[in-house]
mmCIF file of C-alpha atoms and ligand atoms in Angstrom:
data_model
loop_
_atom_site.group_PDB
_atom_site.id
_atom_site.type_symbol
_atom_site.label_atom_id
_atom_site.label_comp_id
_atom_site.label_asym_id
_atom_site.label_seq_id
_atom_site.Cartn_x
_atom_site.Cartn_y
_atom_site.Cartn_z
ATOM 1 C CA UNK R 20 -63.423 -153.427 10.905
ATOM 2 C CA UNK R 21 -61.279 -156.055 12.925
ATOM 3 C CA UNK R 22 -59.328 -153.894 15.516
ATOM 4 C CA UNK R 23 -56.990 -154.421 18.357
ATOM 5 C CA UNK R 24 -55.920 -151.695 20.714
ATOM 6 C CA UNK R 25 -52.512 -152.419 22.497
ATOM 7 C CA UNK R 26 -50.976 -150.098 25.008
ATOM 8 C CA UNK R 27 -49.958 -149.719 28.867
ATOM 9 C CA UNK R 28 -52.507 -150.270 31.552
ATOM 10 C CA UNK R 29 -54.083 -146.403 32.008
ATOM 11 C CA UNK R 30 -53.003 -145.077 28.072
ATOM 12 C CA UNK R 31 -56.902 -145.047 27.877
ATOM 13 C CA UNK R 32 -57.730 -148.070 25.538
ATOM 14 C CA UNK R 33 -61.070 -148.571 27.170
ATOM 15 C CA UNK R 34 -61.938 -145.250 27.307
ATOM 16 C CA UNK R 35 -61.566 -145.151 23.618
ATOM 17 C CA UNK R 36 -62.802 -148.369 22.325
ATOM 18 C CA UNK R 37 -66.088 -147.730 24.523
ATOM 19 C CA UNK R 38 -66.404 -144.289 22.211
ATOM 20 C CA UNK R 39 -65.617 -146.040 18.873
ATOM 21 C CA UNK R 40 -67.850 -149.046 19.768
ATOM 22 C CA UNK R 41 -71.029 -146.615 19.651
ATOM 23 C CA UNK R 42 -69.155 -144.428 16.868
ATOM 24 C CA UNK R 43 -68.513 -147.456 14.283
ATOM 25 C CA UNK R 44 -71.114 -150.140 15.570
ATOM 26 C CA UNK R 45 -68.729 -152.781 16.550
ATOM 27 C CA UNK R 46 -68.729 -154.077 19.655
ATOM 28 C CA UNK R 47 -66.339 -153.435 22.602
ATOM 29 C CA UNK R 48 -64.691 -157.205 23.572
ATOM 30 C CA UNK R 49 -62.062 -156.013 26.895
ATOM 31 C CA UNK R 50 -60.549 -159.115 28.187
ATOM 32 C CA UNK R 51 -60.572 -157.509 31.542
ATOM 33 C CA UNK R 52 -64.108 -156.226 31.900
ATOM 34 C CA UNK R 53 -64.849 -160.391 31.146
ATOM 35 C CA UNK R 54 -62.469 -161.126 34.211
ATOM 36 C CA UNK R 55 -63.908 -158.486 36.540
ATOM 37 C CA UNK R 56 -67.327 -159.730 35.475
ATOM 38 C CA UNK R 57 -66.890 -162.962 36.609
ATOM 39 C CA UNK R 58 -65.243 -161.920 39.627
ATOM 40 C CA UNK R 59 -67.976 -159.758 40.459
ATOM 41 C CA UNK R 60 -70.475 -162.813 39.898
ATOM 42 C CA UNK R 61 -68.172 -164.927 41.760
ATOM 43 C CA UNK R 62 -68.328 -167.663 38.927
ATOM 44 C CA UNK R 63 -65.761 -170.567 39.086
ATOM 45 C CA UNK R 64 -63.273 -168.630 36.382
ATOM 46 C CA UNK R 65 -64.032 -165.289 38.499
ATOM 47 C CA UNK R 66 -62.751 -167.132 41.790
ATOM 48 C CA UNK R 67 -59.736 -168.599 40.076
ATOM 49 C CA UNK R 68 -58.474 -165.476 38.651
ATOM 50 C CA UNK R 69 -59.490 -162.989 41.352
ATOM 51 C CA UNK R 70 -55.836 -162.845 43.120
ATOM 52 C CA UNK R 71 -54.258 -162.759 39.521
ATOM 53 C CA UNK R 72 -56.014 -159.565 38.812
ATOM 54 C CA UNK R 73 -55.837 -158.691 42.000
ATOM 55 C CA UNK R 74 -51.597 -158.434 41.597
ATOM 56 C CA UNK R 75 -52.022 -157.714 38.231
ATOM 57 C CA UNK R 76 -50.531 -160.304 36.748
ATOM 58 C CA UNK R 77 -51.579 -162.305 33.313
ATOM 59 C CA UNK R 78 -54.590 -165.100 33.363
ATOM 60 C CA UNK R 79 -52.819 -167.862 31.421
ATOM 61 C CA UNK R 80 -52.640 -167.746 28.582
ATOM 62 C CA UNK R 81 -54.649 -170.961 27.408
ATOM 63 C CA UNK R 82 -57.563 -170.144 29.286
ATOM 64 C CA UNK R 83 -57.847 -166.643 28.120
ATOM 65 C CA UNK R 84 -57.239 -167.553 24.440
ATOM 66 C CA UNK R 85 -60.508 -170.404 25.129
ATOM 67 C CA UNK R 86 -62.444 -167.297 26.105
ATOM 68 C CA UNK R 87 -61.713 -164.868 23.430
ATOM 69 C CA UNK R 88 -62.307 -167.648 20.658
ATOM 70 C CA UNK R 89 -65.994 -168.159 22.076
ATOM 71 C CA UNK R 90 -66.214 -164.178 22.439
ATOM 72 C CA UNK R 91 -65.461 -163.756 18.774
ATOM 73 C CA UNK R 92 -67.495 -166.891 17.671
ATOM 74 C CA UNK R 93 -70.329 -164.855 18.765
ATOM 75 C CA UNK R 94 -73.107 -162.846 15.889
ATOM 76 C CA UNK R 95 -72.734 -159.782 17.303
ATOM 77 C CA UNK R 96 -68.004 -160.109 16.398
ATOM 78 C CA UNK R 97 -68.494 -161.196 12.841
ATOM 79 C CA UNK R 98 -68.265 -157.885 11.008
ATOM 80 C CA UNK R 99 -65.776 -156.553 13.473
ATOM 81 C CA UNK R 100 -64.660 -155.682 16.587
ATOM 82 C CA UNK R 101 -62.530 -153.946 19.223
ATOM 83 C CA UNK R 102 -60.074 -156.160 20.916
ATOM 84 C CA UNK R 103 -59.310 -154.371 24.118
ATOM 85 C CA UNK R 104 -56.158 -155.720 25.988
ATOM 86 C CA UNK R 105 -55.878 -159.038 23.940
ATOM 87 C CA UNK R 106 -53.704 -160.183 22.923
ATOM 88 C CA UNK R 107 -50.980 -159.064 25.575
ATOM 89 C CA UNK R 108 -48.610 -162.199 25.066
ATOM 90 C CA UNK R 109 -46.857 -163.664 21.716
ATOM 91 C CA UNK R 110 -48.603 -166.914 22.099
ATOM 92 C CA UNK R 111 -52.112 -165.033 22.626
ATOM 93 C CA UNK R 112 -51.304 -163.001 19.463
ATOM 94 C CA UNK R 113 -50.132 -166.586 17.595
ATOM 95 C CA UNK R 114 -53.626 -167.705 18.322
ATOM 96 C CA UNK R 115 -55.497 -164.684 16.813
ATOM 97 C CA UNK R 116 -53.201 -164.810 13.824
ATOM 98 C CA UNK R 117 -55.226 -168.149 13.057
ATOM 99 C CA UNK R 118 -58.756 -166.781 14.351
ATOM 100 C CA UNK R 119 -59.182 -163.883 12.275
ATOM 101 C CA UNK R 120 -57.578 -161.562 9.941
ATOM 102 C CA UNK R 121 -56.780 -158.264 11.759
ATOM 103 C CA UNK R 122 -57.437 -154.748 10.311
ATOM 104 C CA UNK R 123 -55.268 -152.698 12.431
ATOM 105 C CA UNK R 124 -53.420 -152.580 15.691
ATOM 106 C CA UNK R 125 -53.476 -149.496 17.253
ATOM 107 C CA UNK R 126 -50.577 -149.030 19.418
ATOM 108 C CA UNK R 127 -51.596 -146.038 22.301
ATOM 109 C CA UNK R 128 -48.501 -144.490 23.449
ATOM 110 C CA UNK R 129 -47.920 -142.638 26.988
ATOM 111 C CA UNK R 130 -45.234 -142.473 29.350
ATOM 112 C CA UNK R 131 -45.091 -144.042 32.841
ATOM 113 C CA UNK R 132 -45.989 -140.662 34.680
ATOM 114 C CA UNK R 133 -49.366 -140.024 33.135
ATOM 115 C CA UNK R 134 -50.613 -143.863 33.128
ATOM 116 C CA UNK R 135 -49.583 -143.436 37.066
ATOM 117 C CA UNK R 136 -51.753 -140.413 37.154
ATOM 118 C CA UNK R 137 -54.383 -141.615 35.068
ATOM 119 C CA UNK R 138 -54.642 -145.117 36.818
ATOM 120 C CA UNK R 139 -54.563 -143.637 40.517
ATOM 121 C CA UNK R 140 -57.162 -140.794 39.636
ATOM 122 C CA UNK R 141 -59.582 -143.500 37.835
ATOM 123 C CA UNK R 142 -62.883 -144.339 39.228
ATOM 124 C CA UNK R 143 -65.596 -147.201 37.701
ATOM 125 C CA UNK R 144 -69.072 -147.914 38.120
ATOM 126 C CA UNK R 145 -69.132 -151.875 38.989
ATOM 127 C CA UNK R 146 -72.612 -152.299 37.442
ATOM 128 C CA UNK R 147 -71.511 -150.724 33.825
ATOM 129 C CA UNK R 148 -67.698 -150.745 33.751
ATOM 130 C CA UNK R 149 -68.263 -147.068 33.130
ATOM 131 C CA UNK R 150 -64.951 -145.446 33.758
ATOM 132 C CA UNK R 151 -64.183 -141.972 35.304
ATOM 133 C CA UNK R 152 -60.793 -139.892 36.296
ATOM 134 C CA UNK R 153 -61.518 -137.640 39.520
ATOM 135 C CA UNK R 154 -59.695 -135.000 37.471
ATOM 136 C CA UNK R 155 -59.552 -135.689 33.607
ATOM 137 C CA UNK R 156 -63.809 -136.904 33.199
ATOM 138 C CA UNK R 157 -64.932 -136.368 36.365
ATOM 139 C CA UNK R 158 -68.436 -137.066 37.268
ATOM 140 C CA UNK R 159 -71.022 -134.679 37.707
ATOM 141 C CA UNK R 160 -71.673 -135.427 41.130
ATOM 142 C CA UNK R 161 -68.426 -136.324 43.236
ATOM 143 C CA UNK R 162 -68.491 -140.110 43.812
ATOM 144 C CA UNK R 163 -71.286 -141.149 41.983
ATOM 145 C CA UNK R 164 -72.010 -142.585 38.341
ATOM 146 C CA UNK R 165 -73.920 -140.071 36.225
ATOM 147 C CA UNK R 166 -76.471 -142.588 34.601
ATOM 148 C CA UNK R 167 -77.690 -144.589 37.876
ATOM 149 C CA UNK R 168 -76.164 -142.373 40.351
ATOM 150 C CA UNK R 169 -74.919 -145.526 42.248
ATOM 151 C CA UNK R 170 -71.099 -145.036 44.010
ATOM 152 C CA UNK R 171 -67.661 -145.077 41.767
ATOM 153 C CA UNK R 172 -65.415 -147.442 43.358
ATOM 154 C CA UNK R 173 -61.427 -147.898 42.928
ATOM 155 C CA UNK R 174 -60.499 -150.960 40.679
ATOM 156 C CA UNK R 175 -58.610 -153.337 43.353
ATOM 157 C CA UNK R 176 -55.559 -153.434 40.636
ATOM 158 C CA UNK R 177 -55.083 -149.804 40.669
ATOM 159 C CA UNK R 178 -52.800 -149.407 43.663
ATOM 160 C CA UNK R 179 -49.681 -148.523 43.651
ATOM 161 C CA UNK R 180 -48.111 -151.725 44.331
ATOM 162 C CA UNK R 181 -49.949 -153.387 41.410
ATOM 163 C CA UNK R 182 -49.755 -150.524 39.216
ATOM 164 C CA UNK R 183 -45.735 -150.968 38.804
ATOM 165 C CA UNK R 184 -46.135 -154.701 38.724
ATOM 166 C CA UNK R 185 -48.838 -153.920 36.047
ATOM 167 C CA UNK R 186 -45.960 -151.793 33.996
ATOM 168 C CA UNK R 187 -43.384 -154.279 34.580
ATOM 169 C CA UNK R 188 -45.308 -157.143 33.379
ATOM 170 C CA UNK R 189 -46.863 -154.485 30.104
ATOM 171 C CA UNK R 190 -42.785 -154.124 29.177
ATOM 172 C CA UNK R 191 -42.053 -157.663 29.856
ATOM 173 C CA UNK R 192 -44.829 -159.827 27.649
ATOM 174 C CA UNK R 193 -46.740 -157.098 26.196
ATOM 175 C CA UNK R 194 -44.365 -154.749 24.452
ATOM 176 C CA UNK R 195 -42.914 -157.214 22.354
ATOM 177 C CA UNK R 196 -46.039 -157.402 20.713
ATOM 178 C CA UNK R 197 -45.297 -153.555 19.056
ATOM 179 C CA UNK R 198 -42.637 -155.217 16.746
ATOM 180 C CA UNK R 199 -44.478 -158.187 15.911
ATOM 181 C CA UNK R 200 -47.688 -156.524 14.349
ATOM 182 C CA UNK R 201 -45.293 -153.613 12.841
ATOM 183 C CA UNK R 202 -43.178 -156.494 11.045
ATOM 184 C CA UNK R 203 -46.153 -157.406 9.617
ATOM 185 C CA UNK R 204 -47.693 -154.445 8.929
ATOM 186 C CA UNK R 205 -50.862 -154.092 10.741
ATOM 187 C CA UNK R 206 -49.217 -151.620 13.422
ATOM 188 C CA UNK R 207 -50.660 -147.539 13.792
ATOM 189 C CA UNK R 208 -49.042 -145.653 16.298
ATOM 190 C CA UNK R 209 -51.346 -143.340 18.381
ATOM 191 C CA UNK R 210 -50.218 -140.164 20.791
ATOM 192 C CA UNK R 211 -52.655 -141.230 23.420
ATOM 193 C CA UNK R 212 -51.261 -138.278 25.795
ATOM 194 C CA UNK R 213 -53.880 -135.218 24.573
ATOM 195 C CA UNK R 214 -57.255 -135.240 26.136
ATOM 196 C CA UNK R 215 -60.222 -137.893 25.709
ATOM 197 C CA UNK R 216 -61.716 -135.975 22.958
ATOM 198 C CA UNK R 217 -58.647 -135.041 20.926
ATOM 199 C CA UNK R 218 -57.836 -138.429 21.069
ATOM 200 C CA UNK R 219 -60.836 -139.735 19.842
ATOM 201 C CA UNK R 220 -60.630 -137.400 16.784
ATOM 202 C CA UNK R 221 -56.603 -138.554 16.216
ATOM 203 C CA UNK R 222 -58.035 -141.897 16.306
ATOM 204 C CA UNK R 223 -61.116 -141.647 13.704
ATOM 205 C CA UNK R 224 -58.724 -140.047 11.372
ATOM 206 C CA UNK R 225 -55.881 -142.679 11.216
ATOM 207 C CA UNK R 226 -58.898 -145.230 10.491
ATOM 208 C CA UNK R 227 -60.645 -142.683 7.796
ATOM 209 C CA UNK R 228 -63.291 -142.938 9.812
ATOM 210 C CA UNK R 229 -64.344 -138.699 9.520
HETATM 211 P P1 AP5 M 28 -57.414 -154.626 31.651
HETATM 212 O O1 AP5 M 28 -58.739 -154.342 32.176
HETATM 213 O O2 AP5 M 28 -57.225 -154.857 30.190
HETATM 214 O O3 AP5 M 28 -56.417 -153.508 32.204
HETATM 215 P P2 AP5 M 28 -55.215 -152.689 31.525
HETATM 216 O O4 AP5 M 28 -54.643 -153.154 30.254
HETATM 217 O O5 AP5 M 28 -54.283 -152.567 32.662
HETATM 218 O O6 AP5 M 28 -55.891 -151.449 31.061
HETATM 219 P P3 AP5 M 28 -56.717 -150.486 31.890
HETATM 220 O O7 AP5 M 28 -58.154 -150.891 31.908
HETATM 221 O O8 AP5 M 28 -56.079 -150.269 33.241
HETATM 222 O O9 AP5 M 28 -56.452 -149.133 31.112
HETATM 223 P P4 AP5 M 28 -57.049 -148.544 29.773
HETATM 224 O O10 AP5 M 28 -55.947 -148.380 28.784
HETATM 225 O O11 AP5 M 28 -58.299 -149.234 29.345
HETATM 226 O O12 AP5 M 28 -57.398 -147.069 30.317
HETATM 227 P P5 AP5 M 28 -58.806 -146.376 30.635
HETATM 228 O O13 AP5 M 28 -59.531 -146.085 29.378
HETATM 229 O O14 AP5 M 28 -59.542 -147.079 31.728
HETATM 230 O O15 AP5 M 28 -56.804 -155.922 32.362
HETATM 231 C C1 AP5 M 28 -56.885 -156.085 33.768
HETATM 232 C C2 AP5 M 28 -56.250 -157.404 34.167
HETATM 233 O O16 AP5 M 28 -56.966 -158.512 33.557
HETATM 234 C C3 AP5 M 28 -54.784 -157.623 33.729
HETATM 235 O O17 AP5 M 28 -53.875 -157.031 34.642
HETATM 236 C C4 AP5 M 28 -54.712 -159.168 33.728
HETATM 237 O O18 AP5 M 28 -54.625 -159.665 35.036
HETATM 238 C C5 AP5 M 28 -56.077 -159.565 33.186
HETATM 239 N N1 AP5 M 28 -56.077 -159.668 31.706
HETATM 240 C C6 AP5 M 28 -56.769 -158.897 30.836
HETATM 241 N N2 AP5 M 28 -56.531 -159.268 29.567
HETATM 242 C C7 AP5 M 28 -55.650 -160.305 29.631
HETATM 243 C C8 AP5 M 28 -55.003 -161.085 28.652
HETATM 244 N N3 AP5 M 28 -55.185 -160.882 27.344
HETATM 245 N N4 AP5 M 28 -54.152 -162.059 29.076
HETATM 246 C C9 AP5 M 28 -53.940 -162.282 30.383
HETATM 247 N N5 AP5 M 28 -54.517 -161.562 31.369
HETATM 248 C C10 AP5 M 28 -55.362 -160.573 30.995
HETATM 249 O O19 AP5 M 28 -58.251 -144.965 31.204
HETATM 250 C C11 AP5 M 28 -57.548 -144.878 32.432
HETATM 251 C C12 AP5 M 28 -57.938 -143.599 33.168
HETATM 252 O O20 AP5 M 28 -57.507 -142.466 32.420
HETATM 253 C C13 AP5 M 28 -59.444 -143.410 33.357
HETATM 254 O O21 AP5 M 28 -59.682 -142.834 34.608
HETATM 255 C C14 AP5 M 28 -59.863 -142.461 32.220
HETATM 256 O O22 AP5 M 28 -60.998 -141.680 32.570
HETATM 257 C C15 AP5 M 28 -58.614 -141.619 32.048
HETATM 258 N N6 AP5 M 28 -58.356 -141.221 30.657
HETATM 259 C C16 AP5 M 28 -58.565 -141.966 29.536
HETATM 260 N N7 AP5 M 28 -58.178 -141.283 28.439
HETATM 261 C C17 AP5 M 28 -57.683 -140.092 28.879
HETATM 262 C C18 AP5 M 28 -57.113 -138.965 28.227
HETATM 263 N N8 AP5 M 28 -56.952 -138.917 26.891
HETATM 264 N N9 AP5 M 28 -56.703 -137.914 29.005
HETATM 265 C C19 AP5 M 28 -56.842 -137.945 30.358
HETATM 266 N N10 AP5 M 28 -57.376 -138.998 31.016
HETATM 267 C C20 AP5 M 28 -57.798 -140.061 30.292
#
């Protein structure tokens, strides 16, 4: 199953892919985990995009549509995948249109005051990308990640300033994107406003996956 999961920063589309990745055995390709990895390893496209993330605007878009082509050109994409937060631009989605034929789009809808909540409350693990909320999935132990029991740390791009420049930019070159994949058909709308689980269940049933 070919899969892309659109939505605002926070609506939970890592959250969910990580859970259907294991589910469906498909793996998890997130656009911004490859960023942050880079980042973290202070390779030469981690130190040019660093303050882009950082603000939270978009990598251009020729140099992350180089990266997602070698990503999917990979064994482990060819009998499917979950896009997570590509493409996020009309060009970017031009460019899949002529890499691969999409199953679905799944379009996770919240409003503004939950992703707020959701994005100030979250918490990762660096090592894993594991992701926490300190009130929705907290950890078991305050502050630390479950498996390795390392510190949680707050992603640099969740404050507040680059939270609303994060929304802004989403409405701006992202949204369009909703129309464009429901003109042609691909497009399933998800409530992604009940909790992780409920979700998850919504989302296995709109792909007849029970
Ligand atoms: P990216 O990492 O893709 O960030 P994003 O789209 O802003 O999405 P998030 O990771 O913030 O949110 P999410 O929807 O995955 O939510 P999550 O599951 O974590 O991109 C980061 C940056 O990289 C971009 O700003 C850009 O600079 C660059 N970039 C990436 N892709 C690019 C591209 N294609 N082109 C150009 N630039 C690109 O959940 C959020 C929180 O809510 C968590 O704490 C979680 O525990 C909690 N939660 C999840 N589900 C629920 C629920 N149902 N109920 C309650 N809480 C929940």
């Amino acid at each position: 199953m070919k899969l892309v999961f659109l939505g605002p920063p926070g609506a939970g589309k890592g959250t969910m892919a990580t859970q259907l990745s294991d589910f469906a055995g498909i793996p998890h390709i997130s656009t911004g985990d490859i960023f942050r990895t880079n980042i973290k390893q202070q390779t030469e496209l981690g130190n040019k995009v660093k303050a882009i993330l950082d603000k939270g605007n978009l990598v251009p878009d020729a140099l992350t549509i180089d990266l997602v082509e070698d990503r999917l050109s990979q064994s482990d994409a060819q009998n499917g995948f979950i896009l997570d937060g590509f493409p996020r631009t009309v060009p970017q989605a031009d460019a899949l249109e002529k890499m691969q034929q999409l199953d679905w789009v799944i379009n996770f809808e919240l409003d503004d005051e939950e992703i707020v909540q959701r994005l100030s409350g979250r918490r990762v693990h660096p090592g894993s990308g594991r992701t926490y909320h300190v009130i929705f999935n907290p950890p078991k132990n305050e502050g630390v990640d479950d498996v390795t029991g390392e510190p949680l740390v707050q992603r640099e791009d969740d404050s507040e300033h680059s939270i609303k420049n994060r929304l802004r930019v989403y409405r701006e070159q992202t949204q369009p994107l909703i129309e464009y994949y429901r003109s042609r058909g691909h497009l399933m709308d998800l409530d992604a406003s009940p909790n992780p689980e409920r979700v998850f269940e919504n989302l296995k049933a709109l792909l007849e996956l029970d």
